[in-house]
Amino acid sequence: MINYVDPAKVPGLTSHTITDETNGRHVHITHPLLKDAPALNERLKAEIARQVGSFTTANPRADRAPYPEFTMDWRVVAQSPSVLGIRLRTGELTQGKWINSQRTLWYDKTTRTPMGSADLLKQGGALGELAKIVRAEGMERKSSRIDGARIVGNPMVFDSFVFNRKGDLVVEFDDYQVSDAVTGRVALAVDHDKIAKLLSATGHRAREARIGQQATHPVPARRDAGQVFSPDGAFPAAKSSRAGSVNCAKAKCVAITFDGPGKYTPEVAGVLKRHDARATFFTAGPSATAHPDMLRRLREEGHLIGNHSWSHRTLSSLPQSKVLDELERTQDSVVAALGQRPTLLRPPYGEVDDNVITVSRNLGLAVVIGDVNTHKLKDADAATVEGFVTENVRNGSVVLLHDTHGPTREALPGMLRALADQGYKFVTVPELYGNAVMEPGKVYLAGPNVTSAAVPPPPGEGHGDKHRHHTE
C-alpha cells in the first residue's frame, strides 16, 4: 500500500496540464512543477517527452473510435527537507485495451539532483542483488503468476520504488512487464532488513521521509462498483453561494463551464468577477488536490465545482470498477478542499455508457455535456472562439470552455460583453433548471429551453461521426 502526501503542503509545487488531439490521438497529461527545483522540472519534462514520443510514433494517425489515448497523472509519495518523490502513472489505450505503467522520480534536495528509482540503490551490484530478492519473493507467491525470468537488474524494469510507512521498499511493475496474465497492479513490498545495505545515501533519506508517517492524502477505500449507495450525507452538496439570485424562468440565461483548472484559472476568475458572471468549473482530481486554495476562491466568488474524473480517461473505455475509482477519487479531493461534494460530472470527451450512468447515479452525479462546445477550437485564435460562442448560444445553453487554453482566456472578456449585450445572465448549470432537481445518472446536454434539434454540431465534426453519449 502506498500512502500519498498532500501536494498542497509541498512549498512551490504547482500542477500543469498538457493536452493534444493531433491526428485523432487523445493526450491528456497533468504533471507537477517545483518552483525551486529546475533540474527536477527538466527531468519531468524529459520523461513526459520520451513517453509521449513513443506513443506518437506507435500511433501516427487515428481516423475512428476508439481513439488511441495517452494519459498521465501524478502523486507525491515522499516529502521532507532533504528529499521529494513524484510518482507518475501512465495509461495508454490502443486497440481498445488500457496498458498502465508507473515511474517514480526522486529529487535529492541536498545535492539538487533528480534521479530515477534505481538511483536509490548503491552503484555497482545493488540493483542485481535487489532483482534476486524480488525474483525469489515473487516466485514464492504462486498466485501472482510472475515470470521470474523477466525480473532482471535493469533500471527500466526497476523504475518505480516507493517506501511504505513501515519503511519497506515497495517495488512496482508495469502491466505485462513481468507477466503475460492480466493481473492488475503488480507490486511487492520488500522488508527493510533485506535491502538496507543496498540503499544509497539518498535511498536512506527517501525511506526516512516516509517511515512512520500516516497518509496525509489517503487513497479512498475501494467499493464494489455494483453496490448502490447514497452519497455521504456528512458533506453537503456543492452549491453556488449566489444560487437563486437569477430567475432563469424569466431571464435569458447561459451557463459558462470550464474544464480544468489550469494556469489561466486565476486570470479567468478575475475576468468573470469583473463581468459579474458565475460559472461552473469541472475539475480533474490532481488539480483539485494540488490547488485547494483555487477551488475555495472559486466557491467564494459564487462559482460551482463539478467532477471531471481523475486522470481524464475516456470513461466509456473502462470497466465499472475503474469508472468508480476515477470519479470517487475526484469526489474525495473536492470534499477535502471544500467540505462539499460535487453533484455534476463532465465526462472526458463527452463519452458515456451504461457503466458511467450507473456509477454516476450511485455517486449522486448528474452528467453535463454542453451544447456549445469549443473543444475542437482550442488551437484557434481568440476571435474564432469568441465568434463561435456568441453566434451559437441560445437561452439555456451550456458553453464548454477550457481554462487551460490561452485563446479561451483571451476570448473571454469579449465573449462576456457580447452575450451581456444580448441580454444574457451568467449562471451555474443547475440554475438553468430553477427549482427542478438535476437527476443523478441523467445526461444533460443543455438547459430545458434548448431542444436537441437546435444544438449545433461541435466545430470540425461531420454529420457522420458517431457519438456514444445520450442526450435528454
Tab-separated table of C-alpha atoms in Angstrom:
chain	number	residue	atom	x	y	z
A	1	MET	CA	0.000	0.000	0.000
A	2	ILE	CA	1.249	3.461	-0.914
A	3	ASN	CA	0.447	6.449	1.277
A	4	TYR	CA	0.429	9.720	-0.620
A	5	VAL	CA	1.459	13.155	0.589
A	6	ASP	CA	-0.847	16.155	0.261
A	7	PRO	CA	0.712	18.137	-2.634
A	8	ALA	CA	-0.824	21.368	-1.342
A	9	LYS	CA	1.650	21.130	1.539
A	10	VAL	CA	4.701	20.951	-0.731
A	11	PRO	CA	6.141	24.500	-0.987
A	12	GLY	CA	6.336	25.876	-4.507
A	13	LEU	CA	4.503	22.975	-6.175
A	14	THR	CA	2.019	23.678	-8.969
A	15	SER	CA	0.098	21.317	-11.236
A	16	HIS	CA	0.242	21.804	-15.011
A	17	THR	CA	-1.849	20.320	-17.813
A	18	ILE	CA	-0.888	19.344	-21.369
A	19	THR	CA	-3.486	18.315	-23.950
A	20	ASP	CA	-3.182	17.322	-27.592
A	21	GLU	CA	-5.555	15.732	-30.087
A	22	THR	CA	-3.446	15.856	-33.234
A	23	ASN	CA	-4.289	13.196	-35.837
A	24	GLY	CA	-7.049	11.716	-33.709
A	25	ARG	CA	-4.863	10.888	-30.736
A	26	HIS	CA	-6.088	11.887	-27.288
A	27	VAL	CA	-3.309	13.077	-24.986
A	28	HIS	CA	-4.020	14.465	-21.516
A	29	ILE	CA	-1.199	14.954	-19.035
A	30	THR	CA	-1.105	16.527	-15.608
A	31	HIS	CA	2.301	16.928	-14.022
A	32	PRO	CA	3.880	18.911	-11.188
A	33	LEU	CA	6.477	21.644	-11.376
A	34	LEU	CA	8.582	22.841	-8.441
A	35	LYS	CA	9.459	26.490	-8.088
A	36	ASP	CA	12.940	25.919	-6.650
A	37	ALA	CA	13.856	22.659	-8.424
A	38	PRO	CA	14.597	23.471	-12.081
A	39	ALA	CA	16.647	20.298	-12.535
A	40	LEU	CA	13.698	18.148	-11.416
A	41	ASN	CA	11.362	20.095	-13.695
A	42	GLU	CA	13.598	19.397	-16.662
A	43	ARG	CA	13.779	15.712	-15.746
A	44	LEU	CA	9.981	15.541	-15.546
A	45	LYS	CA	9.603	17.284	-18.902
A	46	ALA	CA	12.128	14.944	-20.498
A	47	GLU	CA	10.284	11.902	-19.149
A	48	ILE	CA	6.974	13.203	-20.481
A	49	ALA	CA	8.509	13.934	-23.887
A	50	ARG	CA	10.013	10.450	-24.027
A	51	GLN	CA	6.756	8.690	-23.254
A	52	VAL	CA	4.602	10.879	-25.496
A	53	GLY	CA	7.131	10.478	-28.302
A	54	SER	CA	6.910	6.694	-28.088
A	55	PHE	CA	3.116	6.842	-28.028
A	56	THR	CA	3.001	9.180	-31.037
A	57	THR	CA	5.376	7.004	-33.039
A	58	ALA	CA	3.276	3.917	-32.312
A	59	ASN	CA	0.029	5.745	-33.158
A	60	PRO	CA	0.727	8.084	-36.104
A	61	ARG	CA	-2.927	8.641	-37.007
A	62	ALA	CA	-6.388	7.530	-35.915
A	63	ASP	CA	-9.481	8.050	-38.055
A	64	ARG	CA	-12.145	6.368	-35.959
A	65	ALA	CA	-13.061	5.465	-32.389
A	66	PRO	CA	-11.837	4.087	-30.105
A	67	TYR	CA	-9.104	6.679	-30.484
A	68	PRO	CA	-5.626	5.947	-29.116
A	69	GLU	CA	-5.307	7.637	-25.767
A	70	PHE	CA	-2.396	8.656	-23.537
A	71	THR	CA	-2.957	9.915	-20.003
A	72	MET	CA	-0.587	10.765	-17.195
A	73	ASP	CA	-1.374	11.759	-13.624
A	74	TRP	CA	0.833	12.072	-10.574
A	75	ARG	CA	1.111	11.814	-6.813
A	76	VAL	CA	3.653	12.928	-4.219
A	77	VAL	CA	4.975	9.834	-2.431
A	78	ALA	CA	7.529	11.458	-0.123
A	79	GLN	CA	8.339	14.950	1.114
A	80	SER	CA	10.932	16.063	3.636
A	81	PRO	CA	13.545	18.825	3.940
A	82	SER	CA	16.012	16.560	2.109
A	83	VAL	CA	14.034	14.565	-0.460
A	84	LEU	CA	10.932	14.597	-2.672
A	85	GLY	CA	9.319	11.686	-4.539
A	86	ILE	CA	6.949	12.054	-7.516
A	87	ARG	CA	5.082	9.020	-8.862
A	88	LEU	CA	3.860	9.314	-12.460
A	89	ARG	CA	1.086	6.964	-13.561
A	90	THR	CA	0.646	6.496	-17.312
A	91	GLY	CA	-2.177	4.852	-19.210
A	92	GLU	CA	-2.176	4.020	-22.935
A	93	LEU	CA	-5.320	2.931	-24.753
A	94	THR	CA	-4.625	1.131	-28.020
A	95	GLN	CA	-6.945	-1.246	-29.841
A	96	GLY	CA	-9.494	-0.882	-27.056
A	97	LYS	CA	-7.161	-2.032	-24.237
A	98	TRP	CA	-5.552	0.031	-21.477
A	99	ILE	CA	-1.921	-0.605	-20.509
A	100	ASN	CA	-0.808	1.044	-17.262
A	101	SER	CA	2.678	1.884	-16.071
A	102	GLN	CA	4.311	3.686	-13.166
A	103	ARG	CA	7.557	5.618	-12.947
A	104	THR	CA	8.730	7.247	-9.722
A	105	LEU	CA	11.271	10.061	-9.886
A	106	TRP	CA	13.166	11.317	-6.879
A	107	TYR	CA	14.812	14.632	-6.043
A	108	ASP	CA	17.654	14.894	-3.551
A	109	LYS	CA	17.304	18.409	-2.183
A	110	THR	CA	20.707	18.331	-0.508
A	111	THR	CA	22.513	17.884	-3.820
A	112	ARG	CA	19.748	19.338	-6.057
A	113	THR	CA	19.874	16.164	-8.119
A	114	PRO	CA	16.919	14.468	-9.850
A	115	MET	CA	17.180	10.713	-10.194
A	116	GLY	CA	15.326	7.586	-11.151
A	117	SER	CA	14.185	4.942	-8.695
A	118	ALA	CA	17.182	2.688	-9.339
A	119	ASP	CA	19.398	5.543	-8.129
A	120	LEU	CA	18.079	4.965	-4.601
A	121	LEU	CA	20.414	1.965	-4.591
A	122	LYS	CA	24.202	1.958	-4.345
A	123	GLN	CA	26.137	1.796	-7.573
A	124	GLY	CA	27.619	-1.477	-8.632
A	125	GLY	CA	25.782	-4.725	-7.992
A	126	ALA	CA	22.991	-3.465	-5.688
A	127	LEU	CA	20.358	-3.492	-8.435
A	128	GLY	CA	21.227	-7.061	-9.349
A	129	GLU	CA	21.000	-8.098	-5.688
A	130	LEU	CA	17.574	-6.485	-5.392
A	131	ALA	CA	16.451	-8.313	-8.533
A	132	LYS	CA	17.396	-11.628	-6.905
A	133	ILE	CA	15.421	-10.784	-3.756
A	134	VAL	CA	12.342	-9.653	-5.678
A	135	ARG	CA	12.527	-12.636	-8.037
A	136	ALA	CA	12.660	-15.074	-5.117
A	137	GLU	CA	9.769	-13.420	-3.290
A	138	GLY	CA	7.713	-13.117	-6.451
A	139	MET	CA	8.125	-16.780	-7.303
A	140	GLU	CA	7.019	-17.732	-3.780
A	141	ARG	CA	3.685	-16.025	-4.427
A	142	LYS	CA	2.381	-18.516	-6.945
A	143	SER	CA	-0.966	-16.772	-7.301
A	144	SER	CA	0.787	-13.719	-8.785
A	145	ARG	CA	1.804	-15.619	-11.944
A	146	ILE	CA	5.051	-13.643	-12.135
A	147	ASP	CA	7.615	-14.755	-14.677
A	148	GLY	CA	10.838	-14.678	-12.675
A	149	ALA	CA	12.988	-14.636	-15.801
A	150	ARG	CA	11.729	-11.125	-16.559
A	151	ILE	CA	12.894	-9.711	-13.226
A	152	VAL	CA	16.395	-8.594	-14.113
A	153	GLY	CA	18.692	-5.905	-12.759
A	154	ASN	CA	17.748	-3.278	-15.335
A	155	PRO	CA	16.798	0.314	-14.356
A	156	MET	CA	13.944	0.222	-16.899
A	157	VAL	CA	12.452	-2.770	-15.050
A	158	PHE	CA	13.003	-1.212	-11.627
A	159	ASP	CA	11.747	2.301	-12.388
A	160	SER	CA	9.173	2.719	-9.595
A	161	PHE	CA	10.354	2.472	-5.976
A	162	VAL	CA	8.235	3.805	-3.122
A	163	PHE	CA	8.627	3.322	0.634
A	164	ASN	CA	5.600	2.494	2.750
A	165	ARG	CA	5.209	3.953	6.218
A	166	LYS	CA	6.782	0.861	7.791
A	167	GLY	CA	9.950	1.601	5.866
A	168	ASP	CA	9.682	-1.332	3.496
A	169	LEU	CA	10.559	-0.843	-0.175
A	170	VAL	CA	7.549	-1.165	-2.498
A	171	VAL	CA	8.629	-2.244	-5.982
A	172	GLU	CA	6.049	-1.687	-8.739
A	173	PHE	CA	5.923	-3.239	-12.200
A	174	ASP	CA	4.069	-2.119	-15.312
A	175	ASP	CA	1.254	-4.097	-16.901
A	176	TYR	CA	2.628	-7.165	-18.718
A	177	GLN	CA	6.169	-6.287	-17.663
A	178	VAL	CA	6.720	-9.387	-15.514
A	179	SER	CA	3.684	-11.426	-16.530
A	180	ASP	CA	1.597	-12.142	-19.624
A	181	ALA	CA	-1.510	-12.503	-17.477
A	182	VAL	CA	-3.959	-9.683	-16.780
A	183	THR	CA	-3.125	-9.387	-13.100
A	184	GLY	CA	-3.876	-5.758	-12.359
A	185	ARG	CA	-1.303	-3.865	-10.338
A	186	VAL	CA	1.816	-5.945	-9.559
A	187	ALA	CA	3.832	-4.715	-6.591
A	188	LEU	CA	5.961	-6.315	-3.903
A	189	ALA	CA	6.899	-4.907	-0.506
A	190	VAL	CA	10.431	-5.955	0.428
A	191	ASP	CA	11.310	-5.887	4.138
A	192	HIS	CA	13.781	-3.160	5.008
A	193	ASP	CA	16.195	-5.546	6.710
A	194	LYS	CA	16.668	-7.344	3.399
A	195	ILE	CA	17.631	-4.259	1.410
A	196	ALA	CA	19.046	-1.769	3.953
A	197	LYS	CA	22.642	-2.452	2.897
A	198	LEU	CA	21.703	-1.864	-0.758
A	199	LEU	CA	20.353	1.684	-0.304
A	200	SER	CA	22.345	4.740	-1.281
A	201	ALA	CA	22.516	7.815	0.931
A	202	THR	CA	19.548	9.271	-0.986
A	203	GLY	CA	17.733	5.960	-0.612
A	204	HIS	CA	18.057	6.145	3.165
A	205	ARG	CA	16.775	9.724	3.150
A	206	ALA	CA	13.844	8.689	0.965
A	207	ARG	CA	12.950	5.944	3.425
A	208	GLU	CA	13.237	8.304	6.392
A	209	ALA	CA	10.844	10.712	4.653
A	210	ARG	CA	8.071	8.103	4.787
A	211	ILE	CA	8.745	5.858	7.770
A	212	GLY	CA	6.107	6.124	10.469
A	213	GLN	CA	4.061	8.719	8.602
A	214	GLN	CA	0.350	8.323	8.171
A	215	ALA	CA	-1.210	9.079	4.810
A	216	THR	CA	-1.936	12.789	4.615
A	217	HIS	CA	-3.924	12.278	1.429
A	218	PRO	CA	-5.171	8.666	1.564
A	219	VAL	CA	-6.493	6.620	-1.307
A	220	PRO	CA	-10.282	6.129	-0.996
A	221	ALA	CA	-11.304	2.671	0.148
A	222	ARG	CA	-12.277	0.539	-2.833
A	223	ARG	CA	-16.005	-0.049	-3.098
A	224	ASP	CA	-17.959	-2.604	-5.036
A	225	ALA	CA	-18.883	-0.831	-8.260
A	226	GLY	CA	-22.193	-2.693	-8.401
A	227	GLN	CA	-23.185	-1.618	-4.919
A	228	VAL	CA	-25.828	1.082	-4.773
A	229	PHE	CA	-25.003	3.552	-2.030
A	230	SER	CA	-26.118	7.039	-1.103
A	231	PRO	CA	-23.698	9.975	-1.248
A	232	ASP	CA	-22.196	10.659	2.158
A	233	GLY	CA	-24.692	12.843	3.986
A	234	ALA	CA	-21.898	14.241	6.153
A	235	PHE	CA	-20.938	16.547	3.294
A	236	PRO	CA	-23.448	18.962	1.783
A	237	ALA	CA	-23.966	19.098	-1.953
A	238	ALA	CA	-21.836	21.691	-3.743
A	239	LYS	CA	-23.878	24.798	-4.490
A	240	SER	CA	-23.162	28.295	-5.709
A	241	SER	CA	-23.162	30.843	-2.893
A	242	ARG	CA	-25.351	33.037	-5.125
A	243	ALA	CA	-27.698	30.342	-6.393
A	244	GLY	CA	-31.208	31.713	-6.836
A	245	SER	CA	-30.140	35.306	-7.432
A	246	VAL	CA	-31.288	34.969	-11.075
A	247	ASN	CA	-34.667	33.563	-12.123
A	248	CYS	CA	-33.998	31.763	-15.410
A	249	ALA	CA	-37.725	31.246	-15.939
A	250	LYS	CA	-37.918	34.972	-16.634
A	251	ALA	CA	-34.366	35.971	-17.629
A	252	LYS	CA	-32.246	34.839	-20.576
A	253	CYS	CA	-29.597	32.601	-19.026
A	254	VAL	CA	-26.441	30.879	-20.176
A	255	ALA	CA	-24.180	28.574	-18.185
A	256	ILE	CA	-20.485	29.090	-18.909
A	257	THR	CA	-18.481	25.990	-17.949
A	258	PHE	CA	-14.756	25.277	-17.809
A	259	ASP	CA	-12.796	22.046	-17.804
A	260	GLY	CA	-9.600	22.445	-15.796
A	261	PRO	CA	-8.422	24.144	-13.671
A	262	GLY	CA	-5.151	25.275	-15.195
A	263	LYS	CA	-2.565	28.012	-15.134
A	264	TYR	CA	-5.032	30.537	-16.549
A	265	THR	CA	-7.733	29.871	-13.943
A	266	PRO	CA	-6.825	32.810	-11.649
A	267	GLU	CA	-6.990	35.202	-14.602
A	268	VAL	CA	-10.253	33.630	-15.815
A	269	ALA	CA	-11.736	34.040	-12.339
A	270	GLY	CA	-10.753	37.696	-12.361
A	271	VAL	CA	-12.462	38.283	-15.730
A	272	LEU	CA	-15.635	36.558	-14.521
A	273	LYS	CA	-15.687	38.698	-11.389
A	274	ARG	CA	-15.337	41.942	-13.361
A	275	HIS	CA	-18.283	40.952	-15.546
A	276	ASP	CA	-20.449	39.733	-12.636
A	277	ALA	CA	-20.502	36.315	-14.258
A	278	ARG	CA	-20.720	32.997	-12.456
A	279	ALA	CA	-19.547	29.740	-13.997
A	280	THR	CA	-19.277	26.004	-13.378
A	281	PHE	CA	-15.746	24.594	-13.141
A	282	PHE	CA	-15.258	20.865	-13.728
A	283	THR	CA	-12.014	19.904	-12.046
A	284	ALA	CA	-9.722	16.945	-12.628
A	285	GLY	CA	-8.629	15.246	-9.416
A	286	PRO	CA	-4.882	16.035	-9.430
A	287	SER	CA	-5.579	19.736	-9.969
A	288	ALA	CA	-8.111	19.789	-7.138
A	289	THR	CA	-5.630	18.075	-4.840
A	290	ALA	CA	-2.746	20.387	-5.682
A	291	HIS	CA	-4.735	23.643	-5.641
A	292	PRO	CA	-7.479	23.528	-2.984
A	293	ASP	CA	-6.973	27.245	-2.430
A	294	MET	CA	-8.082	27.913	-6.013
A	295	LEU	CA	-11.229	25.806	-5.539
A	296	ARG	CA	-12.016	27.744	-2.376
A	297	ARG	CA	-11.594	31.053	-4.201
A	298	LEU	CA	-13.947	29.910	-6.960
A	299	ARG	CA	-16.563	28.827	-4.425
A	300	GLU	CA	-16.301	32.110	-2.510
A	301	GLU	CA	-16.830	34.064	-5.732
A	302	GLY	CA	-20.087	32.262	-6.485
A	303	HIS	CA	-18.898	29.581	-8.889
A	304	LEU	CA	-19.758	25.870	-8.739
A	305	ILE	CA	-17.301	22.957	-8.709
A	306	GLY	CA	-18.021	19.743	-10.614
A	307	ASN	CA	-16.212	16.441	-11.226
A	308	HIS	CA	-14.074	15.911	-14.361
A	309	SER	CA	-12.631	12.494	-13.361
A	310	TRP	CA	-9.161	11.817	-12.007
A	311	SER	CA	-6.933	11.024	-14.989
A	312	HIS	CA	-9.163	12.223	-17.861
A	313	ARG	CA	-9.502	8.791	-19.443
A	314	THR	CA	-12.475	8.107	-21.697
A	315	LEU	CA	-14.788	6.651	-19.068
A	316	SER	CA	-16.718	4.507	-21.543
A	317	SER	CA	-13.474	2.610	-22.241
A	318	LEU	CA	-13.200	1.469	-18.607
A	319	PRO	CA	-14.881	-1.293	-16.592
A	320	GLN	CA	-17.313	-0.172	-13.945
A	321	SER	CA	-14.827	-0.574	-11.074
A	322	LYS	CA	-12.343	1.752	-12.813
A	323	VAL	CA	-15.051	4.325	-13.557
A	324	LEU	CA	-15.897	4.327	-9.867
A	325	ASP	CA	-12.241	4.815	-8.939
A	326	GLU	CA	-11.842	7.710	-11.413
A	327	LEU	CA	-14.881	9.574	-10.111
A	328	GLU	CA	-14.626	8.761	-6.427
A	329	ARG	CA	-11.020	9.938	-6.151
A	330	THR	CA	-12.026	13.313	-7.528
A	331	GLN	CA	-15.109	13.480	-5.291
A	332	ASP	CA	-12.843	12.928	-2.286
A	333	SER	CA	-10.372	15.575	-3.470
A	334	VAL	CA	-13.090	18.216	-3.802
A	335	VAL	CA	-14.585	17.269	-0.441
A	336	ALA	CA	-11.136	17.637	1.140
A	337	ALA	CA	-10.784	21.119	-0.352
A	338	LEU	CA	-14.305	22.477	0.126
A	339	GLY	CA	-16.205	20.262	2.547
A	340	GLN	CA	-18.790	19.907	-0.238
A	341	ARG	CA	-19.396	17.039	-2.661
A	342	PRO	CA	-19.907	17.723	-6.377
A	343	THR	CA	-23.274	16.848	-7.884
A	344	LEU	CA	-22.265	17.315	-11.540
A	345	LEU	CA	-19.970	15.281	-13.794
A	346	ARG	CA	-18.394	16.359	-17.072
A	347	PRO	CA	-17.149	13.103	-18.656
A	348	PRO	CA	-13.895	13.483	-20.611
A	349	TYR	CA	-14.611	13.875	-24.343
A	350	GLY	CA	-18.366	13.774	-23.548
A	351	GLU	CA	-18.441	9.975	-23.781
A	352	VAL	CA	-20.648	7.856	-21.514
A	353	ASP	CA	-22.072	4.362	-21.465
A	354	ASP	CA	-24.208	2.300	-19.100
A	355	ASN	CA	-21.320	1.837	-16.645
A	356	VAL	CA	-20.776	5.595	-16.422
A	357	ILE	CA	-24.501	6.178	-15.931
A	358	THR	CA	-24.715	3.572	-13.167
A	359	VAL	CA	-21.698	4.870	-11.251
A	360	SER	CA	-22.794	8.490	-11.685
A	361	ARG	CA	-26.221	7.655	-10.317
A	362	ASN	CA	-24.716	5.879	-7.322
A	363	LEU	CA	-22.394	8.793	-6.588
A	364	GLY	CA	-25.179	11.367	-6.920
A	365	LEU	CA	-23.775	12.941	-10.092
A	366	ALA	CA	-25.815	14.372	-12.959
A	367	VAL	CA	-23.904	14.208	-16.268
A	368	VAL	CA	-23.416	17.533	-18.096
A	369	ILE	CA	-22.213	17.615	-21.712
A	370	GLY	CA	-22.830	21.084	-23.210
A	371	ASP	CA	-24.453	22.242	-26.452
A	372	VAL	CA	-21.924	24.952	-27.397
A	373	ASN	CA	-18.672	23.021	-27.452
A	374	THR	CA	-15.371	24.754	-28.206
A	375	HIS	CA	-13.404	21.537	-27.768
A	376	LYS	CA	-12.205	21.465	-31.374
A	377	LEU	CA	-11.245	25.149	-31.227
A	378	LYS	CA	-8.579	25.009	-28.541
A	379	ASP	CA	-5.899	25.767	-31.144
A	380	ALA	CA	-7.939	28.525	-32.828
A	381	ASP	CA	-7.381	32.201	-32.126
A	382	ALA	CA	-9.414	34.183	-29.613
A	383	ALA	CA	-11.588	35.878	-32.256
A	384	THR	CA	-12.676	32.497	-33.661
A	385	VAL	CA	-13.555	31.153	-30.202
A	386	GLU	CA	-15.487	34.295	-29.297
A	387	GLY	CA	-17.362	34.326	-32.602
A	388	PHE	CA	-18.366	30.670	-32.413
A	389	VAL	CA	-19.743	31.014	-28.891
A	390	THR	CA	-21.635	34.273	-29.373
A	391	GLU	CA	-23.194	33.061	-32.626
A	392	ASN	CA	-24.403	29.726	-31.259
A	393	VAL	CA	-25.560	30.488	-27.708
A	394	ARG	CA	-29.292	30.155	-27.069
A	395	ASN	CA	-31.381	30.802	-23.985
A	396	GLY	CA	-30.423	27.937	-21.668
A	397	SER	CA	-27.200	26.953	-23.426
A	398	VAL	CA	-24.299	25.255	-21.657
A	399	VAL	CA	-20.994	26.526	-23.092
A	400	LEU	CA	-17.979	24.229	-22.812
A	401	LEU	CA	-14.654	26.063	-22.471
A	402	HIS	CA	-11.185	25.120	-21.222
A	403	ASP	CA	-9.386	27.388	-18.769
A	404	THR	CA	-6.189	25.509	-19.638
A	405	HIS	CA	-6.080	27.160	-23.101
A	406	GLY	CA	-4.689	30.613	-23.827
A	407	PRO	CA	-7.183	31.542	-26.600
A	408	THR	CA	-10.076	30.894	-24.214
A	409	ARG	CA	-8.595	33.292	-21.688
A	410	GLU	CA	-8.137	35.919	-24.405
A	411	ALA	CA	-11.636	35.424	-25.845
A	412	LEU	CA	-13.496	35.500	-22.529
A	413	PRO	CA	-13.805	39.291	-21.933
A	414	GLY	CA	-15.233	39.984	-25.402
A	415	MET	CA	-17.454	36.914	-25.204
A	416	LEU	CA	-18.988	38.010	-21.901
A	417	ARG	CA	-19.522	41.580	-23.150
A	418	ALA	CA	-21.217	40.384	-26.346
A	419	LEU	CA	-23.520	37.966	-24.507
A	420	ALA	CA	-24.372	40.568	-21.863
A	421	ASP	CA	-25.269	42.991	-24.661
A	422	GLN	CA	-27.675	40.312	-25.944
A	423	GLY	CA	-29.348	40.290	-22.522
A	424	TYR	CA	-27.873	37.090	-21.085
A	425	LYS	CA	-27.324	36.447	-17.392
A	426	PHE	CA	-24.467	34.126	-16.421
A	427	VAL	CA	-25.448	31.343	-14.013
A	428	THR	CA	-24.275	27.913	-12.889
A	429	VAL	CA	-25.681	24.852	-14.650
A	430	PRO	CA	-28.308	23.827	-12.028
A	431	GLU	CA	-29.786	27.331	-12.069
A	432	LEU	CA	-30.903	26.795	-15.670
A	433	TYR	CA	-33.424	24.361	-14.203
A	434	GLY	CA	-34.716	26.633	-11.467
A	435	ASN	CA	-36.363	24.628	-8.698
A	436	ALA	CA	-36.148	21.374	-10.653
A	437	VAL	CA	-33.521	18.934	-9.390
A	438	MET	CA	-30.930	17.648	-11.835
A	439	GLU	CA	-31.202	13.869	-11.519
A	440	PRO	CA	-28.120	11.744	-10.746
A	441	GLY	CA	-27.284	9.458	-13.642
A	442	LYS	CA	-29.239	11.533	-16.159
A	443	VAL	CA	-27.369	13.118	-19.075
A	444	TYR	CA	-27.967	16.810	-19.768
A	445	LEU	CA	-26.835	18.410	-22.999
A	446	ALA	CA	-28.186	21.880	-22.175
A	447	GLY	CA	-30.896	23.660	-20.200
A	448	PRO	CA	-34.625	22.931	-20.587
A	449	ASN	CA	-35.126	25.743	-23.127
A	450	VAL	CA	-32.714	24.187	-25.658
A	451	THR	CA	-34.024	21.335	-27.780
A	452	SER	CA	-31.739	18.677	-29.258
A	453	ALA	CA	-32.695	19.811	-32.763
A	454	ALA	CA	-31.344	23.289	-32.021
A	455	VAL	CA	-27.964	22.071	-30.863
A	456	PRO	CA	-25.165	22.795	-33.366
A	457	PRO	CA	-22.620	20.066	-34.106
A	458	PRO	CA	-19.229	20.582	-32.452
A	459	PRO	CA	-16.938	22.524	-34.800
A	460	GLY	CA	-14.811	20.368	-37.038
A	461	GLU	CA	-17.032	17.287	-36.783
A	462	GLY	CA	-19.031	15.898	-39.660
A	463	HIS	CA	-22.565	14.573	-39.532
A	464	GLY	CA	-21.304	11.030	-39.971
A	465	ASP	CA	-19.420	10.989	-36.671
A	466	LYS	CA	-20.644	8.525	-34.100
A	467	HIS	CA	-21.301	9.771	-30.578
A	468	ARG	CA	-21.767	7.500	-27.619
A	469	HIS	CA	-23.297	9.969	-25.200
A	470	HIS	CA	-27.037	10.125	-24.646
A	471	THR	CA	-28.975	13.375	-24.568
A	472	GLU	CA	-32.132	14.326	-22.718
